[in-house]
Tab-separated table of C-alpha atoms in Angstrom:
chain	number	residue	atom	x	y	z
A	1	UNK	CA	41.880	42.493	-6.130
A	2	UNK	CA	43.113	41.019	-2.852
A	3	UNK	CA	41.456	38.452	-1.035
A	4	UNK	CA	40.528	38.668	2.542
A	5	UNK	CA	42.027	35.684	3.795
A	6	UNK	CA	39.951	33.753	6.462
A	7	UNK	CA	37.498	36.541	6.667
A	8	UNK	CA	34.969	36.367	3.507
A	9	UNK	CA	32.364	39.373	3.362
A	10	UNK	CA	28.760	38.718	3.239
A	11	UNK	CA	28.149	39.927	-0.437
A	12	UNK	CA	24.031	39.250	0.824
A	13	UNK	CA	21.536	37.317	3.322
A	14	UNK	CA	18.294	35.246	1.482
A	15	UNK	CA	16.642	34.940	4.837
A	16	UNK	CA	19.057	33.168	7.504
A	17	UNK	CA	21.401	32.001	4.817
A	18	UNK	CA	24.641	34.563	3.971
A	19	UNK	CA	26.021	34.110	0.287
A	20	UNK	CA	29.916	35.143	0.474
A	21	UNK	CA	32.003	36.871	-2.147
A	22	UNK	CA	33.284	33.711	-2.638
A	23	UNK	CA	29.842	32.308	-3.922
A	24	UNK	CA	29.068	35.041	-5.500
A	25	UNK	CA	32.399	35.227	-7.613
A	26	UNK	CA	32.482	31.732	-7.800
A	27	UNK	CA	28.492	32.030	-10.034
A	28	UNK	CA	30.156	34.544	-12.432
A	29	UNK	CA	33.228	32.646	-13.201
A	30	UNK	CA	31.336	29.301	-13.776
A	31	UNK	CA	28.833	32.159	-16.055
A	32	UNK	CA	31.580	33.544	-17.774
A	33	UNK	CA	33.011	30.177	-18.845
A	34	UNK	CA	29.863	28.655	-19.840
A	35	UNK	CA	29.244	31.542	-22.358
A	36	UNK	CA	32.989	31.583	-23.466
A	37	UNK	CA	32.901	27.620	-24.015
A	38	UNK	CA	29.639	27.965	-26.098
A	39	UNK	CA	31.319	30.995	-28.088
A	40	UNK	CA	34.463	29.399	-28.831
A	41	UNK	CA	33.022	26.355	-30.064
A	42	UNK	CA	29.638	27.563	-31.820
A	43	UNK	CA	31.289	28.216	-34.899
A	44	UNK	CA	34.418	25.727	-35.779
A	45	UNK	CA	35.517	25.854	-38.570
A	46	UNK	CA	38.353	23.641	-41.114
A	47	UNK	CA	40.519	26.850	-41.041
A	48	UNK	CA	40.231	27.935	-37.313
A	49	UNK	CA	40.740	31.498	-36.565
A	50	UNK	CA	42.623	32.974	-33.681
A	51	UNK	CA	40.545	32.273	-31.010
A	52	UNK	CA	39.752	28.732	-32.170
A	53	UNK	CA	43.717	28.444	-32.357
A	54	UNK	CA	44.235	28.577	-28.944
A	55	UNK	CA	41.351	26.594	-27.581
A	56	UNK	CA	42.667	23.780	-29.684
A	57	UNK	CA	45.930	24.358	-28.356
A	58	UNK	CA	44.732	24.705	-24.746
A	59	UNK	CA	43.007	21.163	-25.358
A	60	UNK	CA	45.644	19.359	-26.684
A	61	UNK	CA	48.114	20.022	-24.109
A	62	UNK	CA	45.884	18.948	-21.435
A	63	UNK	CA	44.981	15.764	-23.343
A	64	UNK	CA	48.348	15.495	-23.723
A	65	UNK	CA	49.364	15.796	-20.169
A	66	UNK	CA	46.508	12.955	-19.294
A	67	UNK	CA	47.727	10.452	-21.570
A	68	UNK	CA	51.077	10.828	-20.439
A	69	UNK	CA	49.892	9.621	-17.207
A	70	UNK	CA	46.719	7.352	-18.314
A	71	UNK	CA	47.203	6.736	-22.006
A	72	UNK	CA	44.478	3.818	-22.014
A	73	UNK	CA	41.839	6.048	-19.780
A	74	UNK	CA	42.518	9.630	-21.045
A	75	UNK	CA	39.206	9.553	-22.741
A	76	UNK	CA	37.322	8.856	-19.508
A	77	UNK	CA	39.671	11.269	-16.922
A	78	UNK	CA	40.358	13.710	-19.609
A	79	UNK	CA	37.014	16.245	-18.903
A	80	UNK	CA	37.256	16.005	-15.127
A	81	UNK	CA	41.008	16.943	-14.837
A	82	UNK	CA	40.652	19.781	-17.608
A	83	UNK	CA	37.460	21.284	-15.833
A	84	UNK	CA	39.459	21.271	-12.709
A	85	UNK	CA	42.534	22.734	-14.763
A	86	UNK	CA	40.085	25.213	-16.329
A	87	UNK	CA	38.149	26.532	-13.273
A	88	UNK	CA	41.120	27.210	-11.035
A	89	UNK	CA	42.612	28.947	-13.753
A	90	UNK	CA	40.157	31.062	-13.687
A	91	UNK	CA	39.326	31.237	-10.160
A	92	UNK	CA	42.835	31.775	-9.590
A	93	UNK	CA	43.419	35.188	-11.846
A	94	UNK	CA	39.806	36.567	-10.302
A	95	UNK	CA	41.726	38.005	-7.746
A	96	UNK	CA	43.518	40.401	-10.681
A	97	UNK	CA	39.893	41.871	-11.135
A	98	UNK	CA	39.608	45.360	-9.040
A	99	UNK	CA	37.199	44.533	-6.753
A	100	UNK	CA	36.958	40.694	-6.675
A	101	UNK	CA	39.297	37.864	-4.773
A	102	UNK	CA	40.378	34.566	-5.929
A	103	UNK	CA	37.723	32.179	-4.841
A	104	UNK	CA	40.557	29.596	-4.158
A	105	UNK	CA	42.023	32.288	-1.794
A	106	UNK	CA	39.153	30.897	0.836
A	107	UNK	CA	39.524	27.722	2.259
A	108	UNK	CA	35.715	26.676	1.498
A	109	UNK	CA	36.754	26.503	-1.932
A	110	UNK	CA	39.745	24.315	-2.306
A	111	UNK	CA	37.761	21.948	0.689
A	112	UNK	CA	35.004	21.465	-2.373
A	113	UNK	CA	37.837	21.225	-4.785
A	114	UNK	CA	39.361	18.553	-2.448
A	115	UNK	CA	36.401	16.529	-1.384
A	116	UNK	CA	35.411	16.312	-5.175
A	117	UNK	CA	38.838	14.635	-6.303
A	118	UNK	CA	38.275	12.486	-3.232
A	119	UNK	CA	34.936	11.372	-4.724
A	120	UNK	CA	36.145	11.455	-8.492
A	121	UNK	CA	39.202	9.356	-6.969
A	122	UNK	CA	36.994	6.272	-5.535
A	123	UNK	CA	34.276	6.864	-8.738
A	124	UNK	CA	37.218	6.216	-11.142
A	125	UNK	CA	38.630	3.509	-9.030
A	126	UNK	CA	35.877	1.388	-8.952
A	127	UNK	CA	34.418	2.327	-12.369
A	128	UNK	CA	37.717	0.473	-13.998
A	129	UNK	CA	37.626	-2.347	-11.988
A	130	UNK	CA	34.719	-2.858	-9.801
A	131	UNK	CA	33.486	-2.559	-6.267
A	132	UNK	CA	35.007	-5.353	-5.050
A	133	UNK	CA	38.373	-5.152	-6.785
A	134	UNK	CA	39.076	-1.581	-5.822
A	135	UNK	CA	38.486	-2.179	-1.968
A	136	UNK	CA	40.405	-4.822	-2.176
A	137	UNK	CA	43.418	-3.382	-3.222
A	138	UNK	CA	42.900	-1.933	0.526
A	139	UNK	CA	44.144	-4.668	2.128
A	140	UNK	CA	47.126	-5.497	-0.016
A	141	UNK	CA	49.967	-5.837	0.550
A	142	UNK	CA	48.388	-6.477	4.597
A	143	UNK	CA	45.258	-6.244	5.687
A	144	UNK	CA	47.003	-4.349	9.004
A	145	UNK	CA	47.931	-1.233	6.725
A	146	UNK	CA	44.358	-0.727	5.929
A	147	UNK	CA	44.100	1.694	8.892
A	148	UNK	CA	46.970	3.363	7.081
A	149	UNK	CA	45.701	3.576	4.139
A	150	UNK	CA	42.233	4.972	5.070
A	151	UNK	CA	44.637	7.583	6.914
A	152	UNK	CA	46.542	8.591	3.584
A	153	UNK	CA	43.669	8.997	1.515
A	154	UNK	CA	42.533	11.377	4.009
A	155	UNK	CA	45.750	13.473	5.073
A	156	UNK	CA	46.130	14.134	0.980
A	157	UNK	CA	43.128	15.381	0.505
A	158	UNK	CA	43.195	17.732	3.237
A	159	UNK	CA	47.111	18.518	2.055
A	160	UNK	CA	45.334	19.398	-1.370
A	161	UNK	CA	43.268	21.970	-0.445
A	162	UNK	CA	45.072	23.378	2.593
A	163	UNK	CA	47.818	24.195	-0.080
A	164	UNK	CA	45.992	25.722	-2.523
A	165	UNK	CA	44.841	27.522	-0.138
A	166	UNK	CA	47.764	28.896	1.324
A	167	UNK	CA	49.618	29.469	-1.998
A	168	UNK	CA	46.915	32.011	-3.267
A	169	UNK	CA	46.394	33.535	0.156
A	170	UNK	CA	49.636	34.364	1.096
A	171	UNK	CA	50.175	35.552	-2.792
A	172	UNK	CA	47.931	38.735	-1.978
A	173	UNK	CA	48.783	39.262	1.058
A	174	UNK	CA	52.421	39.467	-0.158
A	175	UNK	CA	50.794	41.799	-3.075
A	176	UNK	CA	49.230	43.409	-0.698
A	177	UNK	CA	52.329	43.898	1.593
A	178	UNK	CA	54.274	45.397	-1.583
A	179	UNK	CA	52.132	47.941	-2.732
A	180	UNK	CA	51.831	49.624	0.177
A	181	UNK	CA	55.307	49.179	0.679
A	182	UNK	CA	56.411	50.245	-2.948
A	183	UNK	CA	52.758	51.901	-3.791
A	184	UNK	CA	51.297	51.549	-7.632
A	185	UNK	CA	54.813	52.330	-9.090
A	186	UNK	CA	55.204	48.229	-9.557
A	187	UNK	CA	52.171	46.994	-10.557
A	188	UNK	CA	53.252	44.672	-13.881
A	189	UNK	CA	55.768	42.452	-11.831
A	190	UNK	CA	53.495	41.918	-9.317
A	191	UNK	CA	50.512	41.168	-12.135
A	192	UNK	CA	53.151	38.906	-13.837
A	193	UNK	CA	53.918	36.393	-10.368
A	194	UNK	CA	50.342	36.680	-9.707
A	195	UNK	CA	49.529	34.934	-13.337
A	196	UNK	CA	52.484	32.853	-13.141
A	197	UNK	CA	51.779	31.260	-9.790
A	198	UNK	CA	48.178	31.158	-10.725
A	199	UNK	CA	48.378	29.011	-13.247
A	200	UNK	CA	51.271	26.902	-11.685
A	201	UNK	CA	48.825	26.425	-8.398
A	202	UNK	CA	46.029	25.302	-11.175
A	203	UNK	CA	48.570	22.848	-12.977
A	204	UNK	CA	49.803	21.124	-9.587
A	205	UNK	CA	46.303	20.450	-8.274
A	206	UNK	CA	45.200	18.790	-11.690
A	207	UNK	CA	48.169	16.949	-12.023
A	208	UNK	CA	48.084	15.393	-8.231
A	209	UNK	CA	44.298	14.920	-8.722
A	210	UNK	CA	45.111	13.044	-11.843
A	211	UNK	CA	47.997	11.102	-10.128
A	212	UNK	CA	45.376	10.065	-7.370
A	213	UNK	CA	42.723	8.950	-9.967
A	214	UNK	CA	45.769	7.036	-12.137
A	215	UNK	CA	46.638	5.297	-8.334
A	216	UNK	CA	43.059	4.391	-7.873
A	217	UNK	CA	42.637	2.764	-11.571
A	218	UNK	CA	46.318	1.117	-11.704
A	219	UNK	CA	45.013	-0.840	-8.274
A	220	UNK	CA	43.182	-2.931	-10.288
A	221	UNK	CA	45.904	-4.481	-12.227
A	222	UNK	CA	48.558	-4.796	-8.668
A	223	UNK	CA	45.517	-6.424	-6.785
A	224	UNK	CA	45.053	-9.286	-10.041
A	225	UNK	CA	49.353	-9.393	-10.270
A	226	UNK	CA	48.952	-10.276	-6.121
């Protein structure tokens, strides 16, 4: 249930390579919501059930959240952003399971996390208005503050994952801390911050990756107004 922090075990070796926890718990959530994505939506029906009920719901608030930002492109960001919501999510209440930690409690993870909204970032950027448009946006309002912003793309991305990072780290330890403190005599509050920041930590990376990929496509239209 709690992570270990900077030191991930070796869950096994296939020759000289060592697969973590991490990886390993990282496989079995990406399993687990494969299967539940194909379950929920195998059989949809005019008069949803339960279950179907709060996918929908689930949906629509996150396509609601991206078209509050990008109402024009929500079609195009809206997958990305809720797979990152999604995964997190998940990856972020693993660490609940006896047995298993959140894979975003080890750095490796939130770095891929990171380095894939970098990517996503420039992909969107230049998919809305080309190569040359989007890097030129780089030089604007100066070409001198290109250094700058090379520099800013850079520190955010490593301020994205260092904080998910920390947030979920320092969330078991400090579970950690209180039950053997207090013992098992307060588990359910300590359950209940666990979900609660879990899914706060999810919605705060999504929503700054989708504020980075909404900055990358709006530079199209302040590079023509320049």
């Amino acid at each position: 249930m709690i992570g270990q922090g900077l030191l991930i075990p070796i869950a096994f070796r296939i020759g000289p390579l060592a697969i973590t926890q991490t990886v390993v718990v990282t496989w079995l959530l990406m399993l687990a919501l494969v299967i539940f994505s194909w379950l929920a939506t195998r059989r949809l029906r005019v008069t949803p059930g339960p279950l179907q009920v709060a996918v929908e719901g689930a949906v629509t608030a996150m396509d609601e959240a991206v078209r509050s930002v990008l109402p024009e492109q929500a079609s195009q960001v809206l997958p990305f952003i809720a797979t990152l919501w999604i995964f997190i999510t998940a990856a972020n209440l693993a660490g609940l399971i006896p047995g298993l930690a959140s894979p975003t409690a080890d750095l490796s993870t939130t770095t891929a996390l990171a380095v894939l909204v970098f990517l996503s970032v420039h992909w969107f950027g230049i998919r809305s208005g080309g190569l040359r448009a989007y890097l030129r946006h780089y030089l604007q309002p100066s070409i001198f503050l290109f250094p700058f912003q090379i520099i800013s793309e850079i520190t955010r991305s490593v301020a994205l994952a260092v904080r998910l990072f920390g947030n979920m780290m320092s969330l078991d330890m400090a579970a950690l801390l209180i039950l053997l403190v207090a013992g098992f005599l307060v588990p359910v509050p300590i359950l209940m911050l666990h979900v609660i920041e879990a899914l706060v930590q999810a919605y705060i990376f999504g929503m700054l990756a989708l504020i980075y990929i909404a900055g990358a496509i709006q530079s199209r239209e302040t590079t023509k107004d320049i």
